CSV table of C-alpha atoms and ligand atoms in Angstrom, one decimal:
chain,number,residue,atom,x,y,z
A,1,UNK,CA,25.7,0.3,-8.5
A,2,UNK,CA,24.7,3.2,-10.7
A,3,UNK,CA,26.3,6.3,-9.2
A,4,UNK,CA,25.8,9.0,-11.8
A,5,UNK,CA,22.7,10.5,-13.5
A,6,UNK,CA,24.2,9.4,-16.9
A,7,UNK,CA,24.6,5.9,-15.6
A,8,UNK,CA,21.0,5.9,-14.5
A,9,UNK,CA,19.8,7.1,-17.9
A,10,UNK,CA,22.0,4.4,-19.6
A,11,UNK,CA,20.4,1.8,-17.4
A,12,UNK,CA,17.0,2.8,-18.7
A,13,UNK,CA,18.3,2.2,-22.3
A,14,UNK,CA,15.4,1.3,-24.5
A,15,UNK,CA,12.8,3.5,-22.8
A,16,UNK,CA,14.9,6.6,-22.9
A,17,UNK,CA,15.4,6.0,-26.6
A,18,UNK,CA,11.7,5.4,-27.1
A,19,UNK,CA,11.0,8.9,-25.6
A,20,UNK,CA,9.4,7.9,-22.3
A,21,UNK,CA,9.6,10.8,-19.8
A,22,UNK,CA,12.0,10.0,-17.1
A,23,UNK,CA,10.9,10.3,-13.5
A,24,UNK,CA,13.6,12.7,-12.3
A,25,UNK,CA,11.7,15.9,-11.8
A,26,UNK,CA,12.6,17.2,-8.3
A,27,UNK,CA,14.6,14.2,-7.3
A,28,UNK,CA,18.1,14.8,-6.0
A,29,UNK,CA,20.5,12.7,-8.0
A,30,UNK,CA,22.5,11.8,-4.9
A,31,UNK,CA,19.8,9.6,-3.7
A,32,UNK,CA,19.1,7.7,-7.0
A,33,UNK,CA,18.5,4.1,-6.3
A,34,UNK,CA,19.5,0.9,-8.2
A,35,UNK,CA,16.4,0.4,-10.3
A,36,UNK,CA,17.4,-2.7,-12.1
A,37,UNK,CA,20.0,-4.3,-9.8
A,38,UNK,CA,17.9,-7.3,-9.2
A,39,UNK,CA,15.9,-8.9,-11.9
A,40,UNK,CA,13.3,-11.5,-11.1
A,41,UNK,CA,14.4,-14.8,-12.5
A,42,UNK,CA,11.0,-15.6,-14.1
A,43,UNK,CA,11.2,-12.6,-16.4
A,44,UNK,CA,7.8,-11.2,-15.4
A,45,UNK,CA,7.2,-7.5,-15.1
A,46,UNK,CA,5.5,-7.1,-11.7
A,47,UNK,CA,2.8,-4.5,-11.7
A,48,UNK,CA,0.6,-6.6,-9.4
A,49,UNK,CA,1.5,-6.1,-5.8
A,50,UNK,CA,1.8,-2.3,-5.3
A,51,UNK,CA,5.5,-2.6,-4.4
A,52,UNK,CA,8.0,0.1,-4.7
A,53,UNK,CA,9.6,-0.8,-8.1
A,54,UNK,CA,12.8,1.2,-7.3
A,55,UNK,CA,13.6,-0.6,-4.0
A,56,UNK,CA,14.9,1.1,-0.8
A,57,UNK,CA,17.1,4.2,-0.9
A,58,UNK,CA,20.9,3.6,-1.3
A,59,UNK,CA,21.4,4.6,2.3
A,60,UNK,CA,18.9,1.9,3.5
A,61,UNK,CA,20.4,-0.6,1.0
A,62,UNK,CA,23.8,0.0,2.6
A,63,UNK,CA,22.5,-0.7,6.1
A,64,UNK,CA,20.8,-3.9,4.9
A,65,UNK,CA,24.2,-5.1,3.6
A,66,UNK,CA,25.9,-4.4,6.9
A,67,UNK,CA,23.1,-5.8,9.0
A,68,UNK,CA,23.6,-9.2,7.6
A,69,UNK,CA,26.3,-9.5,10.3
A,70,UNK,CA,23.5,-9.8,12.9
A,71,UNK,CA,21.7,-12.6,11.2
A,72,UNK,CA,22.7,-15.2,13.8
A,73,UNK,CA,21.1,-13.3,16.7
A,74,UNK,CA,17.5,-13.2,17.9
A,75,UNK,CA,16.3,-9.7,17.5
A,76,UNK,CA,15.1,-9.1,21.1
A,77,UNK,CA,16.8,-5.9,22.3
A,78,UNK,CA,16.6,-4.5,18.8
A,79,UNK,CA,12.8,-4.9,18.8
A,80,UNK,CA,12.4,-2.5,21.6
A,81,UNK,CA,14.8,0.1,20.1
A,82,UNK,CA,12.9,0.1,16.8
A,83,UNK,CA,9.5,0.4,18.7
A,84,UNK,CA,11.1,3.4,20.4
A,85,UNK,CA,12.3,4.8,17.1
A,86,UNK,CA,8.8,4.5,15.6
A,87,UNK,CA,7.2,6.0,18.6
A,88,UNK,CA,9.7,8.9,18.4
A,89,UNK,CA,8.9,9.4,14.7
A,90,UNK,CA,5.2,9.7,15.5
A,91,UNK,CA,5.6,11.6,18.8
A,92,UNK,CA,3.9,8.9,20.9
A,93,UNK,CA,5.1,6.7,23.7
A,94,UNK,CA,6.5,3.3,22.8
A,95,UNK,CA,3.5,1.6,24.6
A,96,UNK,CA,1.4,2.8,21.7
A,97,UNK,CA,3.5,0.9,19.1
A,98,UNK,CA,3.1,-2.7,18.0
A,99,UNK,CA,5.5,-4.1,15.3
A,100,UNK,CA,4.4,-6.8,12.9
A,101,UNK,CA,5.9,-9.0,10.2
A,102,UNK,CA,4.3,-6.7,7.6
A,103,UNK,CA,1.2,-4.8,8.5
A,104,UNK,CA,-0.5,-8.1,7.4
A,105,UNK,CA,0.6,-9.5,10.7
A,106,UNK,CA,-1.0,-6.5,12.5
A,107,UNK,CA,-4.2,-7.2,10.6
A,108,UNK,CA,-4.1,-10.9,11.7
A,109,UNK,CA,-3.5,-9.9,15.3
A,110,UNK,CA,-6.4,-7.5,15.2
A,111,UNK,CA,-8.7,-10.1,13.8
A,112,UNK,CA,-7.9,-12.6,16.5
A,113,UNK,CA,-7.9,-10.0,19.3
A,114,UNK,CA,-11.3,-8.4,18.4
A,115,UNK,CA,-13.2,-11.0,16.3
A,116,UNK,CA,-14.5,-14.6,17.0
A,117,UNK,CA,-17.7,-16.5,16.8
A,118,UNK,CA,-20.8,-14.3,17.0
A,119,UNK,CA,-18.7,-11.1,16.2
A,120,UNK,CA,-18.8,-9.1,13.0
A,121,UNK,CA,-16.3,-7.3,10.8
A,122,UNK,CA,-17.5,-4.5,8.6
A,123,UNK,CA,-15.4,-3.5,5.6
A,124,UNK,CA,-15.7,-2.0,2.1
A,125,UNK,CA,-16.0,-3.9,-1.1
A,126,UNK,CA,-13.6,-4.1,-2.8
A,127,UNK,CA,-10.8,-3.5,-0.3
A,128,UNK,CA,-7.6,-5.1,0.8
A,129,UNK,CA,-8.5,-8.7,1.5
A,130,UNK,CA,-6.2,-9.8,4.4
A,131,UNK,CA,-8.5,-8.8,7.2
A,132,UNK,CA,-11.4,-10.7,5.6
A,133,UNK,CA,-9.4,-13.9,5.4
A,134,UNK,CA,-8.3,-13.6,9.1
A,135,UNK,CA,-11.9,-12.7,10.2
A,136,UNK,CA,-13.0,-16.0,8.5
A,137,UNK,CA,-10.3,-17.9,10.3
A,138,UNK,CA,-11.5,-16.4,13.5
A,139,UNK,CA,-15.0,-17.6,12.5
A,140,UNK,CA,-16.5,-14.2,12.4
A,141,UNK,CA,-19.1,-12.9,10.0
A,142,UNK,CA,-17.9,-10.4,7.4
A,143,UNK,CA,-20.2,-7.7,6.1
A,144,UNK,CA,-18.9,-6.1,2.9
A,145,UNK,CA,-20.4,-2.8,1.8
A,146,UNK,CA,-19.8,-1.6,-1.7
A,147,UNK,CA,-17.9,1.6,-2.2
A,148,UNK,CA,-19.8,4.7,-3.3
A,149,UNK,CA,-19.9,5.9,-6.9
A,150,UNK,CA,-17.0,8.2,-6.0
A,151,UNK,CA,-15.0,5.1,-4.7
A,152,UNK,CA,-15.1,6.2,-1.1
A,153,UNK,CA,-16.2,4.0,1.8
A,154,UNK,CA,-20.0,4.2,2.0
A,155,UNK,CA,-20.0,5.2,5.6
A,156,UNK,CA,-23.7,5.7,6.0
A,157,UNK,CA,-24.4,2.1,4.7
A,158,UNK,CA,-21.6,0.7,6.9
A,159,UNK,CA,-23.1,2.5,9.9
A,160,UNK,CA,-26.6,1.1,9.0
A,161,UNK,CA,-25.2,-2.4,9.2
A,162,UNK,CA,-23.4,-2.0,12.5
A,163,UNK,CA,-24.9,-3.7,15.6
A,164,UNK,CA,-23.7,-4.6,19.1
A,165,UNK,CA,-22.0,-7.6,17.4
A,166,UNK,CA,-19.8,-5.4,15.3
A,167,UNK,CA,-16.4,-5.4,17.1
A,168,UNK,CA,-14.2,-4.4,14.2
A,169,UNK,CA,-14.5,-2.0,11.3
A,170,UNK,CA,-11.8,-1.9,8.6
A,171,UNK,CA,-11.1,1.3,6.7
A,172,UNK,CA,-8.4,1.4,4.1
A,173,UNK,CA,-7.4,4.9,3.2
A,174,UNK,CA,-6.3,5.3,0.5
A,175,UNK,CA,-8.2,2.2,-0.4
A,176,UNK,CA,-6.6,-0.7,-2.2
A,177,UNK,CA,-7.5,-1.5,-5.0
A,178,UNK,CA,-9.1,1.8,-6.0
A,179,UNK,CA,-6.4,4.2,-4.7
A,180,UNK,CA,-9.2,6.5,-3.7
A,181,UNK,CA,-9.7,8.5,-0.5
A,182,UNK,CA,-12.6,8.6,2.0
A,183,UNK,CA,-12.9,12.2,3.3
A,184,UNK,CA,-11.4,12.7,6.8
A,185,UNK,CA,-14.4,14.6,8.2
A,186,UNK,CA,-16.8,11.9,7.1
A,187,UNK,CA,-14.6,9.3,8.9
A,188,UNK,CA,-14.6,11.4,12.1
A,189,UNK,CA,-18.4,11.6,12.1
A,190,UNK,CA,-18.7,7.9,11.3
A,191,UNK,CA,-16.4,6.8,14.1
A,192,UNK,CA,-18.3,9.0,16.5
A,193,UNK,CA,-21.5,7.3,15.7
A,194,UNK,CA,-20.3,3.6,15.7
A,195,UNK,CA,-21.4,1.4,18.6
A,196,UNK,CA,-19.0,1.5,21.6
A,197,UNK,CA,-18.2,-2.2,20.9
A,198,UNK,CA,-16.6,-1.4,17.6
A,199,UNK,CA,-12.8,-1.0,17.2
A,200,UNK,CA,-11.7,0.7,13.9
A,201,UNK,CA,-8.6,-0.1,11.9
A,202,UNK,CA,-7.5,2.7,9.7
A,203,UNK,CA,-5.1,1.2,7.2
A,204,UNK,CA,-2.6,3.8,6.1
A,205,UNK,CA,-0.3,1.6,4.1
A,206,UNK,CA,-0.2,4.2,1.3
A,207,UNK,CA,-0.2,7.3,3.5
A,208,UNK,CA,3.0,8.9,2.1
A,209,UNK,CA,1.7,8.9,-1.5
A,210,UNK,CA,-1.3,11.1,-0.7
A,211,UNK,CA,0.5,14.4,-0.5
A,212,UNK,CA,-1.5,17.5,0.3
A,213,UNK,CA,-5.2,17.0,0.2
A,214,UNK,CA,-7.9,18.8,2.1
A,215,UNK,CA,-9.7,15.5,2.1
A,216,UNK,CA,-7.0,13.6,4.0
A,217,UNK,CA,-5.2,13.7,7.3
A,218,UNK,CA,-3.5,10.7,9.0
A,219,UNK,CA,-5.2,9.4,12.1
A,220,UNK,CA,-1.7,9.2,13.7
A,221,UNK,CA,-0.7,12.8,12.9
A,222,UNK,CA,-4.1,14.1,13.9
A,223,UNK,CA,-5.3,11.6,16.5
A,224,UNK,CA,-8.9,11.5,17.6
A,225,UNK,CA,-7.8,10.5,21.1
A,226,UNK,CA,-10.3,7.6,20.7
A,227,UNK,CA,-9.0,4.4,22.1
A,228,UNK,CA,-11.0,2.3,19.6
A,229,UNK,CA,-8.9,3.6,16.7
A,230,UNK,CA,-6.0,1.4,15.5
A,231,UNK,CA,-3.8,2.9,12.7
A,232,UNK,CA,-1.6,0.6,10.6
A,233,UNK,CA,1.4,1.5,8.5
A,234,UNK,CA,3.7,-0.5,6.3
A,235,UNK,CA,7.4,-0.4,5.3
A,236,UNK,CA,6.5,-2.3,2.1
A,237,UNK,CA,5.5,0.7,0.0
A,238,UNK,CA,7.3,4.1,0.1
A,239,UNK,CA,10.3,2.6,2.0
A,240,UNK,CA,10.6,-0.2,-0.6
A,241,UNK,CA,11.1,-3.1,2.0
A,242,UNK,CA,8.2,-5.4,1.1
A,243,UNK,CA,10.6,-8.4,0.9
A,244,UNK,CA,11.9,-7.8,4.5
A,245,UNK,CA,8.4,-7.7,6.0
A,246,UNK,CA,7.7,-5.0,8.5
A,247,UNK,CA,4.6,-3.0,9.5
A,248,UNK,CA,3.2,-1.5,12.7
A,249,UNK,CA,0.2,-0.2,14.5
A,250,UNK,CA,-0.2,2.9,16.5
A,251,UNK,CA,-3.0,2.4,19.1
A,252,UNK,CA,-3.8,2.8,22.8
A,253,UNK,CA,-1.5,0.8,25.1
A,254,UNK,CA,-4.5,-1.4,26.1
A,255,UNK,CA,-5.2,-2.3,22.5
A,256,UNK,CA,-1.5,-2.9,21.8
A,257,UNK,CA,-1.4,-5.3,24.8
A,258,UNK,CA,-4.5,-7.1,23.6
A,259,UNK,CA,-3.2,-7.6,20.1
A,260,UNK,CA,0.4,-8.5,21.1
A,261,UNK,CA,-0.9,-11.8,22.5
A,262,UNK,CA,-1.3,-12.9,19.0
A,263,UNK,CA,2.1,-11.8,17.7
A,264,UNK,CA,4.6,-14.3,16.5
A,265,UNK,CA,7.3,-14.6,19.1
A,266,UNK,CA,10.5,-13.0,17.7
A,267,UNK,CA,8.7,-12.5,14.5
A,268,UNK,CA,10.5,-9.3,13.4
A,269,UNK,CA,13.9,-10.1,11.8
A,270,UNK,CA,17.1,-8.3,12.8
A,271,UNK,CA,17.9,-7.1,9.2
A,272,UNK,CA,14.6,-5.2,8.8
A,273,UNK,CA,14.9,-3.7,12.2
A,274,UNK,CA,18.1,-2.0,11.2
A,275,UNK,CA,16.8,-1.2,7.7
A,276,UNK,CA,13.6,0.4,9.1
A,277,UNK,CA,15.5,2.7,11.5
A,278,UNK,CA,17.7,3.9,8.6
A,279,UNK,CA,14.6,4.3,6.4
A,280,UNK,CA,12.9,6.6,9.0
A,281,UNK,CA,16.1,8.6,9.3
A,282,UNK,CA,16.4,9.0,5.5
A,283,UNK,CA,13.9,11.8,4.9
A,284,UNK,CA,15.5,12.7,1.6
A,285,UNK,CA,15.1,9.1,0.4
A,286,UNK,CA,11.4,9.2,1.3
A,287,UNK,CA,10.7,12.5,-0.4
A,288,UNK,CA,12.5,11.3,-3.5
A,289,UNK,CA,10.4,8.1,-3.5
A,290,UNK,CA,7.2,10.2,-3.2
A,291,UNK,CA,8.3,12.6,-5.9
A,292,UNK,CA,9.2,9.7,-8.2
A,293,UNK,CA,5.8,8.1,-7.7
A,294,UNK,CA,4.1,11.5,-8.4
A,295,UNK,CA,6.0,11.7,-11.7
A,296,UNK,CA,5.2,8.1,-12.6
A,297,UNK,CA,1.6,8.5,-11.7
A,298,UNK,CA,1.3,11.6,-13.8
A,299,UNK,CA,2.9,9.8,-16.7
A,300,UNK,CA,0.4,7.0,-16.3
A,301,UNK,CA,-2.4,9.5,-16.5
A,302,UNK,CA,-0.9,11.2,-19.5
A,303,UNK,CA,-0.6,7.9,-21.3
A,304,UNK,CA,-4.2,7.1,-20.3
A,305,UNK,CA,-5.6,10.4,-21.5
A,306,UNK,CA,-3.8,10.0,-24.8
A,307,UNK,CA,-5.9,6.9,-25.2
A,308,UNK,CA,-9.2,8.5,-24.0
A,309,UNK,CA,-9.1,6.4,-20.9
A,310,UNK,CA,-10.3,7.7,-17.5
A,311,UNK,CA,-8.6,5.9,-14.6
A,312,UNK,CA,-9.9,6.4,-11.1
A,313,UNK,CA,-8.0,9.4,-9.5
A,314,UNK,CA,-5.1,7.8,-7.7
A,315,UNK,CA,-3.7,8.8,-4.3
A,316,UNK,CA,-1.3,5.8,-4.1
A,317,UNK,CA,1.4,4.0,-6.1
A,318,UNK,CA,-1.2,2.1,-8.3
A,319,UNK,CA,-4.1,3.0,-10.5
A,320,UNK,CA,-7.4,1.3,-11.2
A,321,UNK,CA,-8.8,1.5,-14.6
A,322,UNK,CA,-12.1,0.4,-16.3
A,323,UNK,CA,-11.3,-1.7,-19.4
A,324,UNK,CA,-15.0,-2.3,-20.4
A,325,UNK,CA,-14.0,-6.0,-20.8
A,326,UNK,CA,-14.0,-8.9,-18.2
A,327,UNK,CA,-11.0,-8.3,-16.0
A,328,UNK,CA,-10.0,-12.0,-15.9
A,329,UNK,CA,-9.4,-11.9,-19.7
A,330,UNK,CA,-7.4,-8.7,-19.6
A,331,UNK,CA,-5.2,-10.1,-16.7
A,332,UNK,CA,-4.5,-13.2,-18.8
A,333,UNK,CA,-3.7,-11.2,-21.9
A,334,UNK,CA,-1.1,-9.2,-20.0
A,335,UNK,CA,0.3,-12.4,-18.5
A,336,UNK,CA,0.8,-13.7,-22.0
A,337,UNK,CA,3.0,-10.6,-22.5
A,338,UNK,CA,5.0,-11.5,-19.3
A,339,UNK,CA,3.3,-8.7,-17.4
A,340,UNK,CA,1.6,-9.3,-14.1
A,341,UNK,CA,-1.2,-6.9,-13.0
A,342,UNK,CA,-3.5,-7.0,-10.0
A,343,UNK,CA,-6.1,-9.7,-9.5
A,344,UNK,CA,-9.7,-9.4,-10.4
A,345,UNK,CA,-11.6,-7.4,-7.7
A,346,UNK,CA,-15.3,-8.3,-7.7
A,347,UNK,CA,-17.7,-6.5,-7.9
A,348,UNK,CA,-15.6,-4.2,-10.2
A,349,UNK,CA,-15.6,-6.9,-12.9
A,350,UNK,CA,-14.2,-4.9,-15.8
A,351,UNK,CA,-11.5,-2.9,-13.9
A,352,UNK,CA,-7.8,-3.7,-13.6
A,353,UNK,CA,-5.4,-2.6,-11.0
A,354,UNK,CA,-1.9,-1.6,-12.2
A,355,UNK,CA,0.9,-1.0,-9.8
A,356,UNK,CA,3.3,1.8,-11.1
A,357,UNK,CA,6.5,0.3,-12.3
A,358,UNK,CA,9.7,1.9,-13.7
A,359,UNK,CA,9.5,3.7,-17.0
A,360,UNK,CA,10.7,0.8,-19.0
A,361,UNK,CA,8.2,-1.5,-17.4
A,362,UNK,CA,5.4,1.0,-18.0
A,363,UNK,CA,6.4,1.3,-21.6
A,364,UNK,CA,6.0,-2.5,-21.9
A,365,UNK,CA,2.6,-2.2,-20.2
A,366,UNK,CA,1.3,0.4,-22.7
A,367,UNK,CA,2.7,-1.5,-25.6
A,368,UNK,CA,0.8,-4.6,-24.4
A,369,UNK,CA,-2.3,-2.5,-23.8
A,370,UNK,CA,-2.3,-1.1,-27.3
A,371,UNK,CA,-2.2,-4.7,-28.6
A,372,UNK,CA,-5.2,-6.0,-26.6
A,373,UNK,CA,-7.6,-7.3,-29.2
A,374,UNK,CA,-10.7,-5.4,-28.1
A,375,UNK,CA,-12.0,-1.9,-27.6
A,376,UNK,CA,-11.0,-0.5,-24.2
A,377,UNK,CA,-12.5,2.9,-23.7
A,378,UNK,CA,-16.0,4.3,-23.2
A,379,UNK,CA,-16.2,5.8,-26.6
A,380,UNK,CA,-15.9,2.5,-28.3
A,381,UNK,CA,-18.9,1.1,-26.3
B,401,PLP,C1,-3.9,-1.6,2.1
B,401,PLP,C2,-2.8,-2.6,2.5
B,401,PLP,N1,-2.6,-2.9,3.7
B,401,PLP,C3,-1.7,-3.7,4.1
B,401,PLP,C4,-0.9,-4.4,3.1
B,401,PLP,C5,0.1,-5.3,3.6
B,401,PLP,O1,1.4,-4.8,3.6
B,401,PLP,P1,2.6,-5.5,4.4
B,401,PLP,O2,3.6,-5.8,3.3
B,401,PLP,O3,3.0,-4.4,5.3
B,401,PLP,O4,2.1,-6.7,5.1
B,401,PLP,C6,-1.1,-4.1,1.8
B,401,PLP,C7,-0.3,-4.7,0.8
B,401,PLP,O5,-0.4,-4.6,-0.4
B,401,PLP,C8,-2.1,-3.1,1.4
B,401,PLP,O6,-2.4,-2.9,0.2
């Protein structure tokens, strides 16, 4: 474990020497994590899944180690206590909370609870793909509406496609893969105009990274009081627990009951239940993770500007960037350098999505970028 600032700097080794700015501004040194304690055995630098490259806070990591002692027990009582803790966190009653094995499981439950033959899902394109897969499995039609030129959901066009058969609408805000926002007031108007048949998922997996923005307010923190709205959150991003799998929905008790029928029995493991409770308590750990991401994101934009690149403004822990070259080829070229970046997201065929990694990983990214054998900015086209 790295316990001192100097130890942390030493652990960064090559990148500190190469002059990369360190992401320490505003972060208390007491809560510095173990950034390189666990190396993936395949040697790839993973900038492809919008994970938290630094892992959970040290407080949460300690709880994970201790909670292994409960690995032999089914997590039944603990499920309820975590649902209560999440409810408390959001100032709602526990009946409003549904836990899932990642928010991916919540999306699956929603698809099977609200979709089926003859019913339709409306979503943006491109957006996070899980709900589309599950809608297909539930034999529903999926209507995908391209984002606007500002990379917001095209709510007018989505509304124009809605019919009495539309039973689910998926809004990802900030949107994955673009890291862009759809303005809150536009969403309120949109939801108000949707057919009464349509439930709306607001996926807030990247909520904590948004920070202060007049364009944004969480639909949990500022509820519309509309029983059709289902908000999803994840422990995989700012809390750094993607490998332990936990997400949740906040929705009306009736909606929670309807979705719960499709939950995996005992699907939430006892280790993550304890880790998540500790993560919610560790407000300093969360604010450090947010600050670190803000620094890393700023550094990404500095590096991009130095190369005359203009990434899409990011409100998350990843950035989307036009390469002016077929994305598949760029992805493969990074792979040859042992760097994994996000998949190709049609119809944005020349864009790549880069998850923010640690400074040494980003240094490797920019090195590989500079060696790509083709022009990569607008001026060269
Ligand atoms: C927008 C969005 N929603 C949900 C998820 C799934 O997260 P979880 O790990 O909680 O299943 C992701 C994962 O990348 C995501 O980007």
